Every structure is written in C-alpha cells, then in structure tokens.
C-alpha cells in the first residue's frame, strides 16, 4: 500500500469514529471547507479583476465603476474608451470561456448554483474534482471581459465542488457528501458577498422551490461561511474590510403604514419582471441549444450579441456611462439606484432593468459561465427605484425616499424567482447595511414568493424533500412512521385460531376451509403461544401415520416476532423484511399474550402507497416554467 493510500485510510478510520450528528466533526470539516472557500474567493476575485484590467481596460479603455464597498486590486488603464472594442473583447472572452468549459467540464456552463443543486439532489453530492478550477477560470474570463452575470453562481459551485471532493477523499457517505457540498456552497456565498449568515441560510434554503429547508446543512454551512468570510476579508484594505458592499451610509426608513399598498404594488411589478426574466432566460437557453453550431462557439455568439445590445443602448440614450451597467455585474447602476436614484431617472432605470434581462439571458443562456444573483439585484433594484421615483412625483410628502424602493426591490425580485425569501432578505441587509426597511422587505419578498410559484430561476430545485432523490428513503420512513399498526391489522374475529392441543388431523381439515396462511396457536387461557404456516403443515401431509399423534405445539414456532397496535408501520416493515415474513401477529401490550389480530405486509405497502398518493395530490400543481 502506498504512503498516500495509507494516509487516506488512517484519516478515513479517524473520521469514522465520529457519528453523523457530531457537532465537533462538522465544525472541523466545515472549517476546512471554509478555509479553502475563502482562499478560492480571493483567487476568483483577483483573477476576475486581472482579466478585466488587461482586457476591457487595456484594449477598450473601459473600467466599469463598481459598488462603494468593493476594492479595486489593479489600477485603471490610461486608454481612450472604444465602445466597439468592448464588443470585440466580449466576443473573444466568450470564445475562450466556451472552449475551456465545453472541452474540460461542460457542467460548469451557465449558472453554477443550479449545477450544485442538481448534484445535491440527483448525483449523490458528487462533483468532479476539476470543476472548481475550471469554473474559476471560465467565470473570471466571462465576467472580466464584460459578460453580464454575477459572482454568486461561480463561487457557489467552486465551494460546493471542493466540499464534494473532500467528502469523496475521506470516503464519507452520500448523505455526508451532500452536507459538505451545501456547506461549501454557503461558504462561497458568505465570503464573496461578505455575508456569512446569509450564506449559511442560503445553502439550506436554495435547495427547494417551496417553503422547505435542508436543516442538516445549516450548522456546517454557518461554520464554513464564517471561516470563509474571515479569510476573504483579510485580502481587503482595513478601511473597506467590514464596509457593506453598497456602503455604510444607507439609512432608509419605513415612514408610514400608508406606504404598504405601494410596496404591494411593487411586489406585483417585480413578479411581472421576474416572469419576463425567467421566460427570457429559458427561451434563450432553448434557442442556443438548437443553434446549428458547435457548443464551444455558443458563448462567443451570446457575448457578442450582449455587447451589441449594451453598446447600442449606450448610443441610443445619449452615451451615458451608467447605461453600460447592462454589461458585467452592473453594480454601478445599482449603487446609484440605492443612493441617488434621481440622477438616473425613471426612463434610464427601466431601460437598464429590461436590457439587463436580455444581456444576462444572452450571456448565461448561451453557456457563458456566471451567476444570476447579481443581475437579479440590478433588475430588481432598478425596477424598485423607478417605482419609487414615480410614486414620489405623485405624492412627494409620503414617498420621500425613492431609494428605499430600490433596496426592497433588490430583495423582493430575487426572493420570488429564486424561491429563497429568508436568505435573500438577510443577504440584501448585509450588502446594504440598511435595517430600516425590514417590514416592507418582508412584505414584498413574501408576496413575490407566493406570486412567482410557477416561475423559478433554478430549474433543478425540487419542490420539497418529498420530491428529492436525496431524501427518497427518508421520506418512506417518514410516511410509514405516520401510520400505526392499529389502523390496519386484521381483527381476531376474522382469523382462525388453533388450540395448542389440536391434532394434526384436525388442523389439516381446518385448513381445507380457509385461505388463511398463518395460524396463531393459543393455550387454554386464550393466550398466544406460537404460530405456524400452511407450509409447515404440508411437510407432514405425506406421513398420515402421525396425523393423530402430532399436535399444534409440535409444529408451531414458539419464538416469534409480534407487533403492538401503537407500533408504526416503519417498525412493522423492518420486522417483515428482517425475516422475510408476509404476516405478523398483533398482541395486546397491556395484557401479555392476548392475541388481537394479524398484520399483512401487502396491506402495509398498500397503506404507504395510498398515503404517498394523497401527499402527491396535496403538493401537485401545474408544471413550472423556468431556466
């Protein structure tokens, strides 16, 4: 055995000393994941800014302004701005990214979060070891050359990939691998957005489209997220290290309950925008999948079209630099929307929101490597700011801060289509540092969550754990544990009982008039002392000389399994399968030995199937449309 194999075996044996529920074990493993995720977030950030500086900055003279709390690691190039060179750089970036992705790891194409969700539910938590590296490089190229996308998808898949890889190396179970995958996903989110609590909740909430939560991942994800965040912020200057992404100066307030109807109206508009976003992204993906070119070229085509739209919008509306926020992450327009929306104006805000839907759909839908959370915040924030400005023009005394609607719009938009209201609220609060709008944010996020149930951004999300392959076995146990033996067993009066002294001759004649297969044997006090089957009797049929000599006690099994009426069906099924039995006697727990009836295995399975169909009908709805 090699030294490496021996070391792996020792680590595996050491890990097996800890049970799955061991808090210490998960904190230790999560800390390792968090450490690597934090370093990966630094590498991803540095590489993305490096690509931006020496592609768009160097050749197109374009260095997009970002949010106040972001740190620029490289200086700006002193090059004249060339709008058409932006399109060339984006096209080349899409080409390089597409070649890397579709040659080495096609699963890294598009939004990384959906790939991580799919791996959790349908691939036993397995992600190939090369995925984090390929995703880091491809996403840095896509975003660094101006592709419209976010950072959360790539870093979520990078963290998830490392968690999965570590679990495989330690030879952990599928369940443990899934937990580590989710912890890595939360760690990446918590680090790159400097929101550790949001990262932890996001990891548990984003896995399902309904109001369900993967509770087992919360503690590991929280530990990993805190460590990743702590590592990542050490790479930032002290003056910006703990500043929210959009600055520490946001202090919006909820003025009056009279504003709530306006926020409800905002929720409806965000729902409409979300439906457009999901439909456009889904349609674009379908279109590019049918495009008669090799898949390696599709991201280049998508990037070129996105660049044309971005530059076309720039020229069509007066060559305002803020309009170029429809490319890249777009955080510059969002920064203005949450601080001084009036300087952009309603028409520009709406134009940015709609164009961002198209450019993101072209970038991600064509196979470009990026996330959808960042663009969602831009779309929601600009839509909210436009609504706020419109309301201010109608009722200036009540709606004094249109920027408040931008902050609420950021959370409400993504909450609905991503099906993750709680983590999104926490995330937006961490990004803005603005805690004065919790009530309207909760209202809008709840309404968009309810309204958008047929439109989900992450198509791989099952509705609940009931529909997840990761919990198929758990759900069977849950259903069976909700049913009791007392609801199903066949009562005593319907069953032929055999006295222990009955001769074999009497038993044979008794069997001739019944279809019963198992026969409880009772003593003089009517208490069950054993059981035999019709197969046990057949062994004596060809030796009629002992029919009058042998009695029930001679052929019965006195060491038998039994059930009580208050046992659940999971207990019953385990006893059926452990001894390959088709029926089990039910005895009175308060009166030892008193026979009550028989439970059949086929009735147990039928009860499970019936209950499963009832639950499916409860959760059934129209098919969803999403990306």
Coordinates of N, CA and C in Angstrom, one line a residue, residues 47-205:
X47 N -8.4 37.0 -9.9 CA -8.3 36.6 -11.3 C -9.3 37.4 -12.2
X48 N -10.5 37.6 -11.7 CA -11.6 38.3 -12.4 C -11.1 39.8 -12.7
X49 N -10.6 40.4 -11.6 CA -10.2 41.8 -11.8 C -8.9 41.9 -12.7
X50 N -8.1 40.9 -12.7 CA -6.9 40.9 -13.5 C -7.3 40.8 -15.0
X51 N -8.3 39.9 -15.3 CA -8.8 39.8 -16.7 C -9.4 41.1 -17.1
X52 N -10.2 41.7 -16.2 CA -10.9 43.0 -16.5 C -9.8 44.1 -16.9
X53 N -8.8 44.2 -16.0 CA -7.8 45.2 -16.2 C -7.1 45.1 -17.5
X54 N -6.7 43.8 -17.9 CA -5.9 43.6 -19.1 C -6.6 43.2 -20.3
X55 N -7.9 43.3 -20.3 CA -8.7 43.0 -21.5 C -9.6 44.3 -21.8
X56 N -10.7 44.4 -21.1 CA -11.5 45.6 -21.3 C -10.8 46.9 -21.0
X57 N -10.0 46.9 -19.9 CA -9.3 48.1 -19.5 C -8.2 48.4 -20.5
X58 N -7.4 47.4 -20.9 CA -6.2 47.7 -21.7 C -6.6 47.9 -23.2
X59 N -7.6 47.3 -23.7 CA -7.9 47.4 -25.1 C -9.1 48.2 -25.5
X60 N -10.1 48.3 -24.5 CA -11.3 49.1 -24.8 C -11.3 50.3 -24.0
X61 N -10.4 50.5 -23.0 CA -10.5 51.7 -22.2 C -11.7 51.8 -21.3
X62 N -12.2 50.6 -21.0 CA -13.5 50.6 -20.2 C -13.2 49.9 -18.9
X63 N -13.3 50.6 -17.8 CA -13.2 50.0 -16.4 C -14.5 50.4 -15.7
X64 N -15.4 49.5 -15.7 CA -16.7 49.8 -15.1 C -16.6 50.1 -13.6
X65 N -17.3 51.2 -13.2 CA -17.4 51.5 -11.8 C -18.2 50.5 -11.0
X66 N -17.7 50.2 -9.9 CA -18.4 49.1 -9.1 C -19.0 49.8 -7.8
X67 N -19.5 48.9 -6.9 CA -20.1 49.4 -5.7 C -19.0 50.0 -4.8
X68 N -19.5 50.9 -3.9 CA -18.6 51.6 -3.0 C -17.7 50.7 -2.2
X69 N -18.3 49.6 -1.7 CA -17.5 48.7 -0.8 C -16.6 47.8 -1.5
X70 N -16.5 47.8 -2.8 CA -15.6 46.9 -3.5 C -14.2 47.5 -3.6
X71 N -13.2 46.6 -3.6 CA -11.8 47.0 -3.6 C -11.3 46.7 -5.0
X72 N -10.7 47.8 -5.7 CA -10.1 47.6 -7.0 C -8.6 47.2 -6.7
X73 N -8.3 46.0 -7.2 CA -6.9 45.4 -6.9 C -5.9 45.9 -8.0
X74 N -6.3 46.4 -9.1 CA -5.4 46.9 -10.1 C -5.9 48.3 -10.6
X75 N -4.9 49.1 -11.0 CA -5.2 50.4 -11.4 C -5.9 50.5 -12.7
X76 N -6.5 51.6 -13.1 CA -7.2 51.8 -14.3 C -6.2 52.1 -15.5
X77 N -6.4 51.5 -16.6 CA -5.5 51.8 -17.8 C -5.9 53.1 -18.4
X78 N -4.8 53.9 -18.7 CA -5.0 55.2 -19.4 C -5.2 55.0 -20.9
X79 N -6.3 54.5 -21.2 CA -6.6 54.2 -22.6 C -8.0 54.8 -23.0
X80 N -8.0 55.4 -24.2 CA -9.3 56.1 -24.6 C -10.4 55.0 -24.8
X81 N -11.6 55.4 -24.4 CA -12.7 54.5 -24.4 C -13.1 54.2 -25.9
X82 N -13.2 52.9 -26.2 CA -13.6 52.4 -27.5 C -14.8 51.5 -27.4
X83 N -16.0 52.0 -27.6 CA -17.2 51.2 -27.5 C -17.2 49.9 -28.3
X84 N -16.7 50.0 -29.5 CA -16.8 48.8 -30.4 C -15.7 47.8 -30.0
X85 N -14.7 48.3 -29.4 CA -13.7 47.3 -28.9 C -14.2 46.5 -27.8
X86 N -15.2 47.1 -27.0 CA -15.9 46.3 -26.0 C -16.5 45.1 -26.5
X87 N -17.2 45.2 -27.7 CA -17.8 44.0 -28.3 C -16.8 43.0 -28.7
X88 N -15.7 43.5 -29.2 CA -14.6 42.5 -29.7 C -14.1 41.7 -28.5
X89 N -13.8 42.5 -27.4 CA -13.2 41.8 -26.2 C -14.2 40.8 -25.6
X90 N -15.5 41.2 -25.6 CA -16.5 40.3 -25.0 C -16.6 39.0 -25.9
X91 N -16.6 39.2 -27.2 CA -16.7 38.1 -28.1 C -15.5 37.1 -27.9
X92 N -14.3 37.7 -27.8 CA -13.1 36.8 -27.6 C -13.2 36.2 -26.2
X93 N -13.7 36.9 -25.2 CA -13.8 36.3 -23.9 C -14.8 35.1 -23.9
X94 N -15.9 35.3 -24.6 CA -16.9 34.2 -24.7 C -16.3 33.0 -25.4
X95 N -15.5 33.3 -26.4 CA -14.9 32.2 -27.2 C -13.9 31.4 -26.3
X96 N -13.0 32.1 -25.6 CA -12.1 31.4 -24.8 C -12.8 30.6 -23.7
X97 N -13.8 31.3 -23.0 CA -14.5 30.6 -22.0 C -15.2 29.4 -22.5
X98 N -15.9 29.5 -23.6 CA -16.6 28.3 -24.2 C -15.7 27.2 -24.5
X99 N -14.5 27.4 -25.1 CA -13.6 26.4 -25.4 C -13.1 25.7 -24.1
X100 N -12.8 26.5 -23.1 CA -12.4 25.8 -21.8 C -13.5 25.0 -21.2
X101 N -14.7 25.6 -21.1 CA -15.8 24.9 -20.5 C -16.2 23.6 -21.2
X102 N -16.5 23.7 -22.5 CA -17.0 22.6 -23.2 C -16.0 21.5 -23.6
X103 N -14.7 21.9 -23.4 CA -13.6 20.9 -23.6 C -13.3 20.1 -22.4
X104 N -13.3 20.8 -21.2 CA -12.9 20.2 -20.0 C -14.0 19.9 -19.0
X105 N -15.0 20.7 -18.9 CA -16.1 20.4 -17.9 C -17.4 21.1 -18.3
X106 N -18.1 20.5 -19.2 CA -19.4 21.1 -19.7 C -20.4 21.5 -18.6
X107 N -20.3 20.8 -17.4 CA -21.2 21.1 -16.3 C -21.0 22.5 -15.7
X108 N -19.9 23.1 -16.0 CA -19.6 24.4 -15.5 C -20.2 25.5 -16.3
X109 N -20.9 25.2 -17.4 CA -21.5 26.2 -18.2 C -22.7 26.8 -17.5
X110 N -23.0 28.1 -17.8 CA -24.2 28.7 -17.2 C -24.1 29.0 -15.8
X111 N -25.2 29.1 -15.1 CA -25.2 29.5 -13.7 C -24.8 28.3 -12.8
X112 N -23.8 28.5 -12.0 CA -23.2 27.4 -11.2 C -24.1 26.9 -10.0
X113 N -25.0 27.8 -9.5 CA -25.8 27.4 -8.4 C -26.7 26.2 -8.8
X114 N -27.3 26.3 -10.0 CA -28.2 25.2 -10.5 C -27.4 23.9 -10.6
X115 N -26.2 23.9 -11.0 CA -25.4 22.7 -11.1 C -25.2 22.1 -9.7
X116 N -24.9 23.0 -8.7 CA -24.7 22.5 -7.4 C -26.0 21.9 -6.8
X117 N -27.1 22.5 -7.1 CA -28.4 22.0 -6.6 C -28.7 20.6 -7.3
X118 N -28.4 20.5 -8.5 CA -28.6 19.2 -9.2 C -27.7 18.1 -8.7
X119 N -26.4 18.5 -8.4 CA -25.5 17.5 -7.8 C -26.0 17.0 -6.4
X120 N -26.5 17.9 -5.6 CA -27.0 17.6 -4.3 C -28.2 16.6 -4.4
X121 N -29.1 16.8 -5.3 CA -30.3 16.0 -5.3 C -30.2 14.8 -6.1
X122 N -29.5 14.8 -7.3 CA -29.6 13.8 -8.3 C -28.2 13.1 -8.5
X123 N -27.2 13.5 -8.0 CA -25.9 12.9 -8.2 C -25.1 12.5 -7.0
X124 N -25.9 12.3 -5.9 CA -25.3 11.8 -4.6 C -24.3 12.8 -4.1
X125 N -24.4 14.1 -4.5 CA -23.5 15.1 -4.0 C -22.2 15.1 -4.7
X126 N -22.0 14.4 -5.8 CA -20.7 14.2 -6.4 C -20.5 15.3 -7.5
X127 N -19.4 16.0 -7.4 CA -19.0 17.0 -8.4 C -17.5 16.7 -8.7
X128 N -17.2 16.6 -10.0 CA -15.9 16.3 -10.4 C -14.9 17.2 -9.9
X129 N -13.7 16.7 -9.5 CA -12.7 17.4 -8.9 C -12.1 18.6 -9.7
X130 N -12.2 18.5 -11.0 CA -11.8 19.6 -11.9 C -12.7 20.8 -11.9
X131 N -14.0 20.6 -11.5 CA -15.0 21.6 -11.7 C -14.6 22.9 -11.0
X132 N -14.2 23.0 -9.7 CA -13.9 24.3 -9.1 C -12.8 25.1 -9.9
X133 N -11.8 24.4 -10.4 CA -10.7 25.1 -11.1 C -11.3 25.6 -12.4
X134 N -12.0 24.8 -13.2 CA -12.5 25.2 -14.5 C -13.5 26.3 -14.3
X135 N -14.4 26.2 -13.3 CA -15.4 27.2 -13.0 C -14.7 28.6 -12.7
X136 N -13.6 28.5 -11.9 CA -12.9 29.8 -11.5 C -12.4 30.5 -12.7
X137 N -11.7 29.7 -13.6 CA -11.1 30.3 -14.8 C -12.1 30.8 -15.8
X138 N -13.1 30.0 -16.1 CA -14.1 30.3 -17.1 C -15.0 31.5 -16.6
X139 N -15.3 31.5 -15.4 CA -16.2 32.7 -14.9 C -15.4 34.0 -14.8
X140 N -14.1 33.9 -14.4 CA -13.3 35.1 -14.4 C -13.1 35.7 -15.8
X141 N -13.0 34.8 -16.8 CA -12.9 35.3 -18.1 C -14.2 35.9 -18.6
X142 N -15.3 35.2 -18.3 CA -16.7 35.7 -18.8 C -17.0 37.0 -18.2
X143 N -16.9 37.1 -16.9 CA -17.2 38.4 -16.2 C -16.2 39.4 -16.4
X144 N -14.9 39.0 -16.5 CA -13.8 40.0 -16.7 C -13.8 40.6 -18.0
X145 N -14.4 40.0 -19.0 CA -14.5 40.6 -20.4 C -15.8 41.2 -20.6
X146 N -16.6 41.4 -19.6 CA -17.9 42.2 -19.8 C -19.1 41.3 -19.9
X147 N -19.1 40.0 -19.7 CA -20.3 39.2 -19.8 C -21.2 39.6 -18.6
X148 N -22.5 39.6 -18.9 CA -23.5 40.0 -17.9 C -23.8 38.8 -17.0
X149 N -23.3 38.9 -15.8 CA -23.6 37.8 -14.9 C -23.2 38.2 -13.5
X150 N -23.3 37.3 -12.6 CA -23.0 37.6 -11.2 C -21.9 36.6 -10.7
X151 N -21.5 36.9 -9.5 CA -20.4 36.1 -8.9 C -20.8 35.0 -8.0
X152 N -22.1 35.0 -7.6 CA -22.5 34.0 -6.6 C -22.6 32.6 -7.2
X153 N -23.0 32.5 -8.5 CA -23.1 31.2 -9.1 C -21.7 30.5 -9.2
X154 N -20.7 31.2 -9.8 CA -19.4 30.5 -9.8 C -18.8 30.2 -8.5
X155 N -18.9 31.1 -7.5 CA -18.2 30.8 -6.2 C -19.0 29.8 -5.5
X156 N -20.4 29.7 -5.7 CA -21.2 28.7 -5.0 C -20.7 27.3 -5.5
X157 N -20.5 27.2 -6.9 CA -20.1 25.9 -7.4 C -18.7 25.6 -7.1
X158 N -17.8 26.6 -7.0 CA -16.5 26.3 -6.6 C -16.4 25.8 -5.1
X159 N -17.1 26.4 -4.2 CA -17.2 25.9 -2.8 C -17.8 24.6 -2.7
X160 N -18.9 24.4 -3.5 CA -19.6 23.1 -3.4 C -18.7 22.0 -4.0
X161 N -18.0 22.3 -5.1 CA -17.1 21.3 -5.7 C -16.0 20.9 -4.7
X162 N -15.4 21.8 -4.0 CA -14.4 21.4 -3.0 C -15.0 20.6 -1.9
X163 N -16.2 21.0 -1.4 CA -16.8 20.2 -0.3 C -17.1 18.7 -0.8
X164 N -17.5 18.6 -2.0 CA -17.8 17.3 -2.6 C -16.5 16.5 -2.7
X165 N -15.5 17.1 -3.2 CA -14.2 16.5 -3.4 C -13.6 16.0 -2.1
X166 N -13.7 16.8 -1.1 CA -13.1 16.4 0.2 C -13.9 15.2 0.8
X167 N -15.2 15.2 0.7 CA -16.0 14.1 1.2 C -15.7 12.8 0.5
X168 N -15.4 12.9 -0.8 CA -15.1 11.7 -1.6 C -13.7 11.2 -1.1
X169 N -12.8 12.1 -0.9 CA -11.4 11.7 -0.5 C -11.4 11.0 0.9
X170 N -12.3 11.5 1.7 CA -12.4 10.9 3.1 C -13.3 9.7 3.1
X171 N -13.9 9.3 2.0 CA -14.8 8.2 1.8 C -16.0 8.3 2.8
X172 N -16.6 9.5 2.8 CA -17.8 9.7 3.6 C -19.0 9.2 2.8
X173 N -20.1 9.1 3.6 CA -21.3 8.6 2.9 C -21.9 9.6 2.0
X174 N -22.9 9.2 1.2 CA -23.6 10.1 0.3 C -24.2 11.2 1.0
X175 N -24.8 10.9 2.1 CA -25.5 12.0 2.9 C -24.5 13.0 3.4
X176 N -23.4 12.5 3.9 CA -22.3 13.4 4.4 C -21.8 14.2 3.3
X177 N -21.6 13.6 2.1 CA -21.1 14.4 1.0 C -22.0 15.5 0.6
X178 N -23.3 15.2 0.6 CA -24.3 16.3 0.3 C -24.2 17.4 1.3
X179 N -24.0 17.1 2.5 CA -23.9 18.2 3.5 C -22.7 19.0 3.3
X180 N -21.6 18.4 3.0 CA -20.3 19.1 2.7 C -20.4 20.0 1.4
X181 N -21.1 19.4 0.4 CA -21.4 20.2 -0.8 C -22.1 21.5 -0.5
X182 N -23.2 21.3 0.3 CA -24.0 22.5 0.6 C -23.2 23.5 1.5
X183 N -22.4 23.0 2.4 CA -21.6 23.8 3.3 C -20.6 24.6 2.4
X184 N -20.0 24.0 1.4 CA -19.1 24.7 0.5 C -19.8 25.8 -0.3
X185 N -21.1 25.5 -0.7 CA -21.8 26.5 -1.5 C -22.1 27.7 -0.6
X186 N -22.5 27.5 0.7 CA -22.8 28.6 1.6 C -21.5 29.3 1.9
X187 N -20.4 28.6 2.0 CA -19.1 29.3 2.3 C -18.7 30.3 1.2
X188 N -18.9 29.8 0.0 CA -18.5 30.7 -1.2 C -19.4 31.9 -1.2
X189 N -20.7 31.8 -1.0 CA -21.6 32.9 -1.0 C -21.3 33.9 0.2
X190 N -21.1 33.3 1.4 CA -20.8 34.1 2.5 C -19.5 34.9 2.4
X191 N -18.5 34.4 1.7 CA -17.2 35.1 1.5 C -17.3 36.2 0.5
X192 N -17.8 35.8 -0.7 CA -17.7 36.8 -1.8 C -18.7 38.0 -1.6
X193 N -19.8 37.8 -0.9 CA -20.7 38.9 -0.6 C -20.5 39.5 0.8
X194 N -19.5 38.9 1.6 CA -19.2 39.3 2.9 C -20.5 39.3 3.8
X195 N -21.2 38.2 3.7 CA -22.5 38.0 4.4 C -22.5 36.5 4.9
X196 N -21.8 36.2 6.0 CA -21.7 34.8 6.4 C -23.0 34.2 6.8
X197 N -23.9 35.0 7.6 CA -25.2 34.4 8.0 C -26.0 34.1 6.8
X198 N -26.1 35.0 5.8 CA -26.9 34.8 4.6 C -26.4 33.6 3.8
X199 N -25.1 33.4 3.8 CA -24.5 32.2 3.1 C -25.0 31.0 3.7
X200 N -25.0 30.9 5.0 CA -25.5 29.7 5.7 C -26.9 29.4 5.4
X201 N -27.8 30.4 5.5 CA -29.2 30.2 5.3 C -29.5 29.9 3.8
X202 N -28.7 30.6 2.9 CA -28.9 30.3 1.5 C -28.6 28.9 1.2
X203 N -27.6 28.3 1.8 CA -27.2 26.9 1.5 C -28.4 25.9 1.8
X204 N -29.1 26.2 2.9 CA -30.2 25.3 3.2 C -31.5 25.6 2.5
X205 N -31.7 26.9 2.1 CA -33.0 27.3 1.6 C -33.1 27.2 0.1

